[in-house]
Amino acid sequence: MVDHSAVITLANYVNEFYNTTDERRRMELKQILDSFQKDQNSWRLAAELIDPNFPYVVQFFGATILHDSLHREFSQICEQPETTDYMKMYLVQKLSVGVESFKQTLLNKLFSTTAVFMLHCLPDIWSDPLEDLSRIWAEQPELLLRVFTEVAVEFTRLSWELQIRGLLKSELLKMSPRIVKISKDVLSDEDSSPSLRNAAVECVEMWLRLPGSNLEEFSSIFDVVFSNIINDCDALARILTNIKLNEGLSKNPQLFLNIANFLRSHVCTFLVQEMQNRVPTERNDDLKEETEDICTLINAMSEFVKNGMHKLVILAAKAFVTKEDLTPYNILVDLCTFFKYVATFPPYYSIGEYFSDLTEGFWFELMEDLVVEGVTPEINEQKKALRQIFQQFFLEILSSAVQKVAYLPNMNKVASLQAIEYFREYRRTRSDVSLNAYKIAPKETLTFLASALAEYLSQKDLHRSEGVLYYIKQISDYLDEKDLTILIPTICRCHEAHTWLNQSQDPNLFDSNLTAFVRFGKMLMATCRCLSHLVLTSDNANEILPKIIEMSIYYLSVNGVDEECLLTIEEYIKEKESGSTGISDSIISSCYNYFCQESKNSEFRLTSMRCVGYGLSLKERNFVLDSLDKILAPRLSILTKHINDESMKLEIRRKGIAFELGVIKELCSTLHRKHEAQETSAPDPVFMVVQHCIPIFTQLIGKPYLEQEDDKLLEELCEILSNALIALQSIMEPCLDFYLDFENSIIMNHSQPACKLLKNICSVVFNHLPVMRSKLLHLTATWFQEEYFHLTHFVNNKPPFSSRSHEFVEFAAFITRKNWIGEIPITSPETGDLQRFLQAAAMIAIMHFDYSDDNITIRESFKMLGHLLKNSSKNDSNIIRNFLGEVGERLITSTYNAIYKEYGPQTLVPICEVLYYSMQIYPAESRQLIRQLPDGNSDLTTQLFNARDFRNFKFVLSKIAQHASKAIASI
């Protein structure tokens, strides 16, 4: 028995909790109610609270506690059969009696509670609840349907063991045919109330979502379900989605056709009427919410049809050709007509509609299935015939999309900021419209785009012209040269728009601040860039290229378009190796004039200098050198001023130096021509730039503003020197002494940019300038020894590893991977410096094995030594063998111990290389050292010594590492 006074007290607490305005009292009550919920018998009092005599908040609290208690603690609550019987009777009675008096939210909670109880009872405690409740609620079928709707919902929420879940699912699937029959009887009965019909539809919807539900069992009810919800967009959308997600749909093409036929016969007509009725006559900021149900249904229809598109296209193509059973063909035509109506809906997106983008998936899928090769030649011919008919759909959608993706004049005044953001996303969503049309009808699509652009240019309509260019840009990667001949003449007409700036500012042409013109110019330049791969390889390149460059120069003077223009000029000019000197003159002149405008963005100015450099690279050397005198002299003068003028603020000096170094970098990376038209005695322009700059670079080194942590100026300087070295190779020999002295001055304090440059120096010296090898090796050995001595000062403590150690190890790995040092003969005077370098590099690496936590550097260290030993084993290099003899004992010991440090598989491979090749070079000594280590005499170690080849050696070493990992884990 339940203490009635306790129930009253609890009810008062709940009621007070939800109504008090005293926060302190609310917290006290919350603690009381939380304590109550933790009580194992809380469900008994909670059940008593579900009484019409109590306030609604009290009843709902009780229902919630009862639901959660059954969900969490069913086995404890219903441990006795009497309790189970009581709970069954209680829930049935509460629903039977309370359906007239309880609020809907309370009923819903009780439906869920009954469902949870039922699921826990299946099948042992309550073998057939559907049969029992059908009998009890014969006069109240809505209760039955509501409860079993929640059964399907709660099944997806409850967490059970896989075996129990599978058993329960089997029991539910056995009930499925009877659920379908009950729902169908309700929906077929003309006397059924709207609420009852709604319950039946929801029940079907939820049972369709059950994992493993058999779609065939539901096929007989779909007609009656659809006829009951034909005007309910949300319900239709949910049913379609559930059917689409069911695996059985792909195995039942006839069911798909039946549903598609219903959609085209009934739903499409309904939606067209709804769209027309909801078109606003003026701006409506709530339009998105007001048309959300339409959007949901259109999207569900599109996704549903996509799911069966492949089969539908094949059937429609066959029907069209054979003229037998035209139903599939008519279905596809009518659906395309409807989706075309949606895609081309006249009002402006985000102002008058929000659904024309929802069909993009449908059209893409249709395009793919129309163009993809069929399994037989017969199907291919049928599809080809169908494409001729359906291409008009794609072209009409493209014609509409050009206008719908165009920005409105004065858009900021007619649309909210949110609507404008929606519109920008809309453009991205509809970006494939032109590609779909092009793949179906290439020539017709290009002809339309060219004629549409010509028409809008004639009308001086910048907005729609930009829309056409947008769609040309989207298909640019798929075009070939013959396509270019259709488009280029009209695209080149776009330079006309530049002259409109001086004409009257018609609001149909321009937004405020010439936004439309800027947007048009940017899209024009972006489109031209995307076509560069066709223009540059075209037979008519010499005719087309000057027009595009001229057009780019037209727009260069327009703020907002200048960056796109410079990028377009660069895209076209950087690929030219020779010729085109006519365009180079205009590029050099226009871009240099732009560069000289100090008010322009500094990054854009550097891009313009890059274009000047590419333009000069097409000219004769003497002309280039004369031009360099005019370009470089003022820049070096300004650079010198920034370096030495201490009256200027430090940040201004750094910014100025960075810009001038950027100018020099752009010249060094663009002026060099790989293929000279003729031999010339004139010096290389890049060499002249570096030679002129060396005295100034010398002044720059050691300045205090170069000692900042970011090293940005040094990185820029190193990049300049690298670019010149990569371009000129052996030509840079006169400057290499400066390069090495520069390295010597920065490498210990600025190791990252220094080592990056040093790799390029080594590449040039070892491949082209052996005369500089001695100085390079001597300096390199000195740097590495200095780093090693620095680390050994902390022998009693953990060495102070820094980024410099990492850079040195990475550089050494680069050198050993290239194997340049293996080519140095033993008699060479450079061997002493080489051995100093190798020994220092190896000891730095070994110190990382023993002390460092930096796994990346450790892995690079093993790689470096692995490359070195591998090359030694192949080349029989005495230099490397001598070095190994000096450091071999510590190397082998540290490497073998590294197996037990769990570095991971990426590091285990280079560890394996070091040990394997050490044993190849010094087999007896290596084995002796390893046998002295812990586990050195194990069976696995013996297998390691007897490995036949590297693959077998690696396999055994992996087993040792796994064994070590398990041993560590067990500690």
PDB file of N, CA and C in Angstrom, residues 423-473:
ATOM      1  N   PHE A 423      21.225  33.375 -50.525  1.00  0.00           N
ATOM      2  CA  PHE A 423      21.389  33.449 -51.980  1.00  0.00           C
ATOM      3  C   PHE A 423      22.800  33.006 -52.386  1.00  0.00           C
ATOM      4  N   ARG A 424      23.802  33.412 -51.621  1.00  0.00           N
ATOM      5  CA  ARG A 424      25.180  33.007 -51.958  1.00  0.00           C
ATOM      6  C   ARG A 424      25.340  31.497 -51.858  1.00  0.00           C
ATOM      7  N   GLU A 425      24.724  30.913 -50.853  1.00  0.00           N
ATOM      8  CA  GLU A 425      24.751  29.460 -50.731  1.00  0.00           C
ATOM      9  C   GLU A 425      23.990  28.810 -51.882  1.00  0.00           C
ATOM     10  N   TYR A 426      22.923  29.463 -52.321  1.00  0.00           N
ATOM     11  CA  TYR A 426      22.115  28.987 -53.445  1.00  0.00           C
ATOM     12  C   TYR A 426      22.971  28.900 -54.709  1.00  0.00           C
ATOM     13  N   ARG A 427      23.766  29.916 -54.949  1.00  0.00           N
ATOM     14  CA  ARG A 427      24.656  29.896 -56.125  1.00  0.00           C
ATOM     15  C   ARG A 427      25.595  28.690 -56.075  1.00  0.00           C
ATOM     16  N   ARG A 428      26.146  28.422 -54.902  1.00  0.00           N
ATOM     17  CA  ARG A 428      27.050  27.275 -54.775  1.00  0.00           C
ATOM     18  C   ARG A 428      26.303  25.959 -55.018  1.00  0.00           C
ATOM     19  N   THR A 429      25.082  25.874 -54.498  1.00  0.00           N
ATOM     20  CA  THR A 429      24.299  24.646 -54.655  1.00  0.00           C
ATOM     21  C   THR A 429      23.977  24.380 -56.124  1.00  0.00           C
ATOM     22  N   ARG A 430      23.726  25.445 -56.888  1.00  0.00           N
ATOM     23  CA  ARG A 430      23.304  25.281 -58.281  1.00  0.00           C
ATOM     24  C   ARG A 430      24.471  25.401 -59.266  1.00  0.00           C
ATOM     25  N   SER A 431      25.664  25.198 -58.788  1.00  0.00           N
ATOM     26  CA  SER A 431      26.847  25.374 -59.634  1.00  0.00           C
ATOM     27  C   SER A 431      26.966  24.314 -60.727  1.00  0.00           C
ATOM     28  N   ASP A 432      26.277  23.170 -60.564  1.00  0.00           N
ATOM     29  CA  ASP A 432      26.409  22.076 -61.544  1.00  0.00           C
ATOM     30  C   ASP A 432      25.394  22.144 -62.680  1.00  0.00           C
ATOM     31  N   VAL A 433      24.557  23.163 -62.712  1.00  0.00           N
ATOM     32  CA  VAL A 433      23.506  23.224 -63.740  1.00  0.00           C
ATOM     33  C   VAL A 433      24.110  23.210 -65.135  1.00  0.00           C
ATOM     34  N   SER A 434      25.135  24.027 -65.366  1.00  0.00           N
ATOM     35  CA  SER A 434      25.732  24.081 -66.705  1.00  0.00           C
ATOM     36  C   SER A 434      26.465  22.784 -67.039  1.00  0.00           C
ATOM     37  N   LEU A 435      27.059  22.156 -66.034  1.00  0.00           N
ATOM     38  CA  LEU A 435      27.770  20.893 -66.283  1.00  0.00           C
ATOM     39  C   LEU A 435      26.786  19.793 -66.663  1.00  0.00           C
ATOM     40  N   ASN A 436      25.645  19.736 -65.989  1.00  0.00           N
ATOM     41  CA  ASN A 436      24.617  18.758 -66.343  1.00  0.00           C
ATOM     42  C   ASN A 436      24.190  18.937 -67.795  1.00  0.00           C
ATOM     43  N   ALA A 437      23.915  20.192 -68.161  1.00  0.00           N
ATOM     44  CA  ALA A 437      23.470  20.470 -69.532  1.00  0.00           C
ATOM     45  C   ALA A 437      24.572  20.146 -70.535  1.00  0.00           C
ATOM     46  N   TYR A 438      25.810  20.486 -70.195  1.00  0.00           N
ATOM     47  CA  TYR A 438      26.925  20.254 -71.116  1.00  0.00           C
ATOM     48  C   TYR A 438      27.129  18.770 -71.390  1.00  0.00           C
ATOM     49  N   LYS A 439      26.998  17.944 -70.374  1.00  0.00           N
ATOM     50  CA  LYS A 439      27.208  16.505 -70.575  1.00  0.00           C
ATOM     51  C   LYS A 439      26.086  15.865 -71.385  1.00  0.00           C
ATOM     52  N   ILE A 440      24.899  16.463 -71.319  1.00  0.00           N
ATOM     53  CA  ILE A 440      23.784  15.938 -72.110  1.00  0.00           C
ATOM     54  C   ILE A 440      23.817  16.484 -73.533  1.00  0.00           C
ATOM     55  N   ALA A 441      24.072  17.788 -73.673  1.00  0.00           N
ATOM     56  CA  ALA A 441      24.055  18.431 -74.991  1.00  0.00           C
ATOM     57  C   ALA A 441      25.189  19.454 -75.066  1.00  0.00           C
ATOM     58  N   PRO A 442      26.409  19.028 -75.349  1.00  0.00           N
ATOM     59  CA  PRO A 442      27.570  19.925 -75.276  1.00  0.00           C
ATOM     60  C   PRO A 442      27.467  21.144 -76.195  1.00  0.00           C
ATOM     61  N   LYS A 443      27.248  20.898 -77.457  1.00  0.00           N
ATOM     62  CA  LYS A 443      27.242  22.002 -78.418  1.00  0.00           C
ATOM     63  C   LYS A 443      26.094  22.969 -78.130  1.00  0.00           C
ATOM     64  N   GLU A 444      24.920  22.437 -77.868  1.00  0.00           N
ATOM     65  CA  GLU A 444      23.755  23.288 -77.602  1.00  0.00           C
ATOM     66  C   GLU A 444      23.965  24.137 -76.355  1.00  0.00           C
ATOM     67  N   THR A 445      24.605  23.553 -75.337  1.00  0.00           N
ATOM     68  CA  THR A 445      24.866  24.294 -74.094  1.00  0.00           C
ATOM     69  C   THR A 445      25.814  25.454 -74.338  1.00  0.00           C
ATOM     70  N   LEU A 446      26.901  25.190 -75.060  1.00  0.00           N
ATOM     71  CA  LEU A 446      27.872  26.251 -75.324  1.00  0.00           C
ATOM     72  C   LEU A 446      27.282  27.335 -76.217  1.00  0.00           C
ATOM     73  N   THR A 447      26.495  26.915 -77.195  1.00  0.00           N
ATOM     74  CA  THR A 447      25.848  27.899 -78.072  1.00  0.00           C
ATOM     75  C   THR A 447      24.913  28.792 -77.280  1.00  0.00           C
ATOM     76  N   PHE A 448      24.161  28.186 -76.366  1.00  0.00           N
ATOM     77  CA  PHE A 448      23.259  28.986 -75.532  1.00  0.00           C
ATOM     78  C   PHE A 448      24.044  29.962 -74.667  1.00  0.00           C
ATOM     79  N   LEU A 449      25.101  29.480 -73.994  1.00  0.00           N
ATOM     80  CA  LEU A 449      25.868  30.356 -73.108  1.00  0.00           C
ATOM     81  C   LEU A 449      26.489  31.518 -73.876  1.00  0.00           C
ATOM     82  N   ALA A 450      27.017  31.231 -75.065  1.00  0.00           N
ATOM     83  CA  ALA A 450      27.621  32.302 -75.874  1.00  0.00           C
ATOM     84  C   ALA A 450      26.576  33.322 -76.305  1.00  0.00           C
ATOM     85  N   SER A 451      25.425  32.833 -76.768  1.00  0.00           N
ATOM     86  CA  SER A 451      24.384  33.764 -77.236  1.00  0.00           C
ATOM     87  C   SER A 451      23.773  34.538 -76.069  1.00  0.00           C
ATOM     88  N   ALA A 452      23.615  33.875 -74.912  1.00  0.00           N
ATOM     89  CA  ALA A 452      23.062  34.567 -73.738  1.00  0.00           C
ATOM     90  C   ALA A 452      24.012  35.664 -73.275  1.00  0.00           C
ATOM     91  N   LEU A 453      25.306  35.370 -73.273  1.00  0.00           N
ATOM     92  CA  LEU A 453      26.271  36.390 -72.871  1.00  0.00           C
ATOM     93  C   LEU A 453      26.258  37.563 -73.839  1.00  0.00           C
ATOM     94  N   ALA A 454      26.188  37.253 -75.147  1.00  0.00           N
ATOM     95  CA  ALA A 454      26.140  38.330 -76.143  1.00  0.00           C
ATOM     96  C   ALA A 454      24.887  39.186 -75.961  1.00  0.00           C
ATOM     97  N   GLU A 455      23.761  38.537 -75.696  1.00  0.00           N
ATOM     98  CA  GLU A 455      22.501  39.278 -75.507  1.00  0.00           C
ATOM     99  C   GLU A 455      22.567  40.181 -74.292  1.00  0.00           C
ATOM    100  N   TYR A 456      23.053  39.676 -73.171  1.00  0.00           N
ATOM    101  CA  TYR A 456      23.094  40.485 -71.956  1.00  0.00           C
ATOM    102  C   TYR A 456      24.124  41.605 -72.067  1.00  0.00           C
ATOM    103  N   LEU A 457      25.229  41.346 -72.796  1.00  0.00           N
ATOM    104  CA  LEU A 457      26.196  42.424 -73.013  1.00  0.00           C
ATOM    105  C   LEU A 457      25.579  43.529 -73.866  1.00  0.00           C
ATOM    106  N   SER A 458      24.796  43.120 -74.865  1.00  0.00           N
ATOM    107  CA  SER A 458      24.111  44.121 -75.702  1.00  0.00           C
ATOM    108  C   SER A 458      23.139  44.949 -74.877  1.00  0.00           C
ATOM    109  N   GLN A 459      22.545  44.315 -73.873  1.00  0.00           N
ATOM    110  CA  GLN A 459      21.608  45.021 -72.993  1.00  0.00           C
ATOM    111  C   GLN A 459      22.329  45.760 -71.867  1.00  0.00           C
ATOM    112  N   LYS A 460      23.649  45.642 -71.835  1.00  0.00           N
ATOM    113  CA  LYS A 460      24.455  46.232 -70.759  1.00  0.00           C
ATOM    114  C   LYS A 460      23.979  45.756 -69.376  1.00  0.00           C
ATOM    115  N   ASP A 461      23.652  44.482 -69.326  1.00  0.00           N
ATOM    116  CA  ASP A 461      23.168  43.875 -68.083  1.00  0.00           C
ATOM    117  C   ASP A 461      24.329  43.119 -67.430  1.00  0.00           C
ATOM    118  N   LEU A 462      24.979  43.792 -66.491  1.00  0.00           N
ATOM    119  CA  LEU A 462      26.151  43.195 -65.838  1.00  0.00           C
ATOM    120  C   LEU A 462      25.787  41.999 -64.968  1.00  0.00           C
ATOM    121  N   HIS A 463      24.621  42.051 -64.344  1.00  0.00           N
ATOM    122  CA  HIS A 463      24.234  41.005 -63.402  1.00  0.00           C
ATOM    123  C   HIS A 463      24.055  39.663 -64.095  1.00  0.00           C
ATOM    124  N   ARG A 464      23.272  39.651 -65.160  1.00  0.00           N
ATOM    125  CA  ARG A 464      23.054  38.388 -65.868  1.00  0.00           C
ATOM    126  C   ARG A 464      24.297  37.972 -66.658  1.00  0.00           C
ATOM    127  N   SER A 465      25.055  38.938 -67.140  1.00  0.00           N
ATOM    128  CA  SER A 465      26.316  38.592 -67.811  1.00  0.00           C
ATOM    129  C   SER A 465      27.244  37.864 -66.855  1.00  0.00           C
ATOM    130  N   GLU A 466      27.294  38.343 -65.608  1.00  0.00           N
ATOM    131  CA  GLU A 466      28.109  37.664 -64.591  1.00  0.00           C
ATOM    132  C   GLU A 466      27.587  36.261 -64.334  1.00  0.00           C
ATOM    133  N   GLY A 467      26.251  36.094 -64.357  1.00  0.00           N
ATOM    134  CA  GLY A 467      25.663  34.775 -64.167  1.00  0.00           C
ATOM    135  C   GLY A 467      26.070  33.806 -65.266  1.00  0.00           C
ATOM    136  N   VAL A 468      26.115  34.277 -66.516  1.00  0.00           N
ATOM    137  CA  VAL A 468      26.551  33.416 -67.632  1.00  0.00           C
ATOM    138  C   VAL A 468      28.020  33.036 -67.458  1.00  0.00           C
ATOM    139  N   LEU A 469      28.861  34.017 -67.118  1.00  0.00           N
ATOM    140  CA  LEU A 469      30.284  33.727 -66.910  1.00  0.00           C
ATOM    141  C   LEU A 469      30.483  32.717 -65.786  1.00  0.00           C
ATOM    142  N   TYR A 470      29.655  32.827 -64.758  1.00  0.00           N
ATOM    143  CA  TYR A 470      29.724  31.887 -63.636  1.00  0.00           C
ATOM    144  C   TYR A 470      29.531  30.463 -64.129  1.00  0.00           C
ATOM    145  N   TYR A 471      28.574  30.262 -65.030  1.00  0.00           N
ATOM    146  CA  TYR A 471      28.308  28.907 -65.515  1.00  0.00           C
ATOM    147  C   TYR A 471      29.337  28.451 -66.547  1.00  0.00           C
ATOM    148  N   ILE A 472      29.926  29.382 -67.285  1.00  0.00           N
ATOM    149  CA  ILE A 472      31.029  29.003 -68.177  1.00  0.00           C
ATOM    150  C   ILE A 472      32.216  28.521 -67.346  1.00  0.00           C
ATOM    151  N   LYS A 473      32.483  29.224 -66.264  1.00  0.00           N
ATOM    152  CA  LYS A 473      33.595  28.853 -65.374  1.00  0.00           C
ATOM    153  C   LYS A 473      33.408  27.441 -64.823  1.00  0.00           C
TER     154      LYS A 473
END
